[in-house]
Short mmCIF file of C-alpha atoms in Angstrom, two decimals:
data_model
loop_
_atom_site.label_atom_id
_atom_site.label_comp_id
_atom_site.label_asym_id
_atom_site.label_seq_id
_atom_site.Cartn_x
_atom_site.Cartn_y
_atom_site.Cartn_z
CA ARG C 1 -10.89 -12.74 -12.30
CA PHE C 2 -8.09 -14.02 -10.17
CA LEU C 3 -9.30 -17.72 -10.48
CA SER C 4 -11.15 -16.94 -13.57
CA VAL C 5 -7.87 -15.70 -15.84
CA ASP C 6 -7.98 -17.64 -19.13
CA ALA C 7 -11.29 -19.83 -17.98
CA HIS C 8 -12.04 -19.36 -21.38
CA LEU C 9 -9.79 -21.21 -22.96
CA SER C 10 -10.07 -24.35 -20.54
CA ARG C 11 -9.68 -27.50 -22.15
CA GLY C 12 -8.96 -29.58 -18.90
CA TRP C 13 -5.65 -27.59 -17.12
CA THR C 14 -3.82 -30.03 -15.60
CA THR C 15 -3.44 -27.66 -11.69
CA PHE C 16 -0.03 -27.17 -12.25
CA GLU C 17 -0.87 -25.24 -15.41
CA ILE C 18 -3.18 -23.51 -13.92
CA LEU C 19 -0.60 -22.35 -11.08
CA GLN C 20 2.06 -21.42 -13.77
CA ARG C 21 0.18 -19.49 -15.83
CA LEU C 22 -1.83 -17.71 -12.49
CA LEU C 23 1.00 -14.89 -11.46
CA PRO C 24 1.63 -13.79 -14.90
CA ASP C 25 -2.14 -14.12 -15.93
CA ASN C 26 -3.55 -11.75 -13.34
CA TRP C 27 0.25 -10.06 -13.15
CA ASN C 28 -0.87 -8.74 -17.01
CA GLU C 29 -4.67 -8.16 -15.88
CA TYR C 30 -3.13 -5.41 -13.28
CA GLU C 31 -1.04 -3.82 -15.61
CA ILE C 32 -4.16 -3.59 -17.67
CA ALA C 33 -6.68 -2.02 -14.49
CA LEU C 34 -3.57 0.74 -14.48
CA GLN C 35 -3.59 1.74 -17.65
CA ASN C 36 -7.32 1.53 -17.98
CA ASP C 37 -8.53 3.08 -14.16
CA PRO C 38 -5.03 4.40 -12.52
CA VAL C 39 -6.65 6.00 -9.45
CA VAL C 40 -8.91 2.80 -9.05
CA THR C 41 -6.33 -0.06 -9.18
CA LYS C 42 -4.56 0.90 -6.63
CA THR C 43 -7.19 2.14 -4.15
CA MET C 44 -8.54 -1.33 -4.10
CA ILE C 45 -4.76 -2.62 -4.02
CA ASN C 46 -3.94 -0.51 -1.24
CA GLY C 47 -7.64 -1.84 0.15
CA VAL C 48 -6.31 -5.17 0.04
CA ILE C 49 -2.67 -4.89 1.30
CA TYR C 50 -3.94 -3.35 4.32
CA VAL C 51 -6.61 -6.34 5.01
CA LEU C 52 -3.63 -9.39 4.41
CA ALA C 53 -1.09 -6.69 6.64
CA ASP C 54 -3.73 -6.56 9.34
CA TRP C 55 -4.86 -9.95 8.92
CA LEU C 56 -1.38 -11.53 9.63
CA ALA C 57 -0.63 -8.05 12.27
CA GLN C 58 -3.02 -10.80 14.14
CA VAL C 59 -1.88 -13.98 13.59
CA LEU C 60 1.14 -12.36 14.66
CA GLU C 61 -0.12 -11.25 18.01
CA GLY C 62 -0.74 -14.49 18.71
CA ALA C 63 -4.65 -14.98 16.32
CA LYS C 64 -5.42 -17.96 14.56
CA PRO C 65 -5.24 -18.08 11.21
CA LEU C 66 -9.02 -18.54 11.24
CA ASP C 67 -9.90 -17.15 14.21
CA PHE C 68 -9.13 -13.41 13.62
CA ASP C 69 -11.48 -9.80 14.31
CA ALA C 70 -13.09 -9.22 11.22
CA LYS C 71 -14.17 -5.73 12.15
CA ARG C 72 -10.76 -5.03 12.96
CA LEU C 73 -9.63 -6.08 9.22
CA LEU C 74 -12.95 -4.37 7.51
CA ARG C 75 -11.54 -1.35 9.31
CA SER C 76 -7.90 -1.76 8.47
CA GLY C 77 -9.44 -2.15 4.20
CA ALA C 78 -11.52 1.22 5.08
CA VAL C 79 -8.46 3.06 6.10
CA GLY C 80 -6.23 1.45 2.60
CA VAL C 81 -9.79 2.24 0.59
CA PHE C 82 -9.37 6.11 2.01
CA PHE C 83 -5.78 5.94 1.18
CA GLY C 84 -5.71 4.72 -1.94
CA PRO C 85 -6.42 8.08 -4.19
CA ILE C 86 -4.78 10.82 -1.35
CA THR C 87 -1.19 8.21 -1.95
CA CYS C 88 -2.50 7.89 -5.40
CA ALA C 89 -2.54 12.46 -5.02
CA TYR C 90 1.31 12.23 -3.27
CA TYR C 91 3.24 10.38 -5.68
CA GLU C 92 1.26 12.06 -8.80
CA PHE C 93 2.18 15.64 -7.31
CA SER C 94 5.92 14.41 -6.04
CA ASP C 95 6.46 13.68 -9.71
CA THR C 96 5.31 17.12 -10.41
CA VAL C 97 7.12 18.33 -8.13
CA LEU C 98 10.26 16.85 -8.41
CA ASP C 99 11.50 15.04 -11.61
CA PRO C 100 11.40 10.85 -10.65
CA TYR C 101 14.28 10.62 -13.58
CA VAL C 102 16.42 12.61 -12.46
CA VAL C 103 18.82 10.91 -10.70
CA SER C 104 20.04 14.19 -8.01
CA ASN C 105 15.83 14.67 -7.12
CA ARG C 106 16.17 11.27 -5.39
CA PRO C 107 17.30 12.66 -1.58
CA TYR C 108 14.56 15.32 -1.92
CA LYS C 109 11.99 13.47 -2.65
CA ILE C 110 12.59 10.99 0.52
CA LEU C 111 12.84 14.14 2.16
CA MET C 112 9.81 15.22 1.27
CA ASP C 113 8.67 11.65 1.59
CA GLN C 114 9.74 10.58 5.26
CA THR C 115 8.75 14.42 6.19
CA VAL C 116 5.66 16.66 4.83
CA TYR C 117 3.74 13.47 3.43
CA ALA C 118 4.36 10.97 6.56
CA ALA C 119 3.78 13.61 9.06
CA ALA C 120 0.63 14.07 7.38
CA LYS C 121 -0.09 10.34 6.44
CA TYR C 122 0.57 9.08 10.20
CA THR C 123 -1.70 12.11 11.87
CA LEU C 124 -4.36 10.78 9.63
CA PHE C 125 -4.36 6.98 10.18
CA VAL C 126 -3.91 7.31 13.24
CA ALA C 127 -7.44 9.79 14.20
CA LEU C 128 -9.39 7.16 11.32
CA ARG C 129 -7.88 4.37 13.14
CA GLU C 130 -9.67 5.84 16.79
CA VAL C 131 -12.65 7.32 15.10
CA LEU C 132 -12.90 3.77 13.74
CA GLN C 133 -13.03 1.86 16.64
CA GLY C 134 -15.02 4.11 18.30
CA ALA C 135 -13.46 6.95 19.54
CA ARG C 136 -14.39 10.15 19.74
CA PRO C 137 -12.67 13.39 17.95
CA ASP C 138 -11.12 15.22 20.17
CA GLU C 139 -10.19 11.74 22.09
CA ALA C 140 -8.72 10.40 18.44
CA ALA C 141 -6.80 13.80 18.25
CA SER C 142 -4.79 13.66 20.88
CA LYS C 143 -3.93 10.37 20.14
CA ALA C 144 -2.79 11.59 16.66
CA THR C 145 -0.80 14.46 17.80
CA GLN C 146 0.99 11.35 20.30
CA SER C 147 1.76 9.53 17.79
CA THR C 148 3.09 11.32 15.16
CA TRP C 149 5.98 12.01 16.07
CA PRO C 150 7.20 8.62 17.51
CA LEU C 151 6.38 7.31 14.02
CA LEU C 152 8.13 9.50 12.46
CA GLN C 153 11.39 8.12 14.43
CA ARG C 154 10.37 4.65 13.99
CA GLY C 155 9.98 4.99 9.72
CA TRP C 156 13.21 7.15 9.88
CA ARG C 157 15.31 3.66 10.47
CA PHE C 158 13.08 2.17 7.40
CA TRP C 159 11.58 4.15 4.93
CA PRO C 160 14.51 5.84 3.65
CA ALA C 161 16.15 2.41 2.97
CA VAL C 162 13.35 1.13 1.22
CA HIS C 163 12.55 4.60 -0.80
CA MET C 164 16.19 4.20 -2.66
CA ILE C 165 14.64 1.34 -4.28
CA THR C 166 10.94 2.78 -4.38
CA TYR C 167 12.71 6.10 -6.10
CA SER C 168 15.19 4.79 -8.33
CA VAL C 169 14.60 0.85 -9.24
CA ILE C 170 10.20 1.01 -8.95
CA PRO C 171 8.53 2.79 -11.87
CA PRO C 172 5.98 5.32 -10.84
CA ARG C 173 2.53 3.23 -11.59
CA HIS C 174 3.95 0.28 -9.67
CA ARG C 175 5.22 2.43 -5.98
CA VAL C 176 1.25 2.02 -4.48
CA LEU C 177 1.62 -1.46 -4.56
CA TRP C 178 5.39 -1.33 -3.97
CA VAL C 179 5.45 0.65 -0.23
CA ASN C 180 2.22 -1.61 0.93
CA CYS C 181 4.48 -4.81 0.58
#
């Protein structure tokens, strides 16, 4: 639907007119999808962003833009889709436990996010990535255990600042999109 938004209205639009409408019309479609099926929408967004992020990582690692590891992209997309419902459930739980509109809850939300949730997600992420790359479950568990603490420490340099915005500016329905971008 991305490139076909308003296709039924086409009257010989210029390229400029199409580009001018592309972002707002797709944003409206995204909002409608969020209302109709929020978990599926956020899960698909999660998968797409994981794929795009991995493609960008491969390019930054030296791959040519059209000469990338497709299997790695598929693994990243699978991990993104796997985490979509988990991320949605976490934010729902977080908002139930700590009202997102109470300003004094924000430091606690960041603390919960950067301890319990981050540790669980990093551990699961590394283990799943390792298994999808062909590691045995015991090897994946070992790698995940070894990686979690360093990942948490690195994340603490970045994510608390991001989550000051997440929990103060970003509407709850857009958090999955925001934290993945």
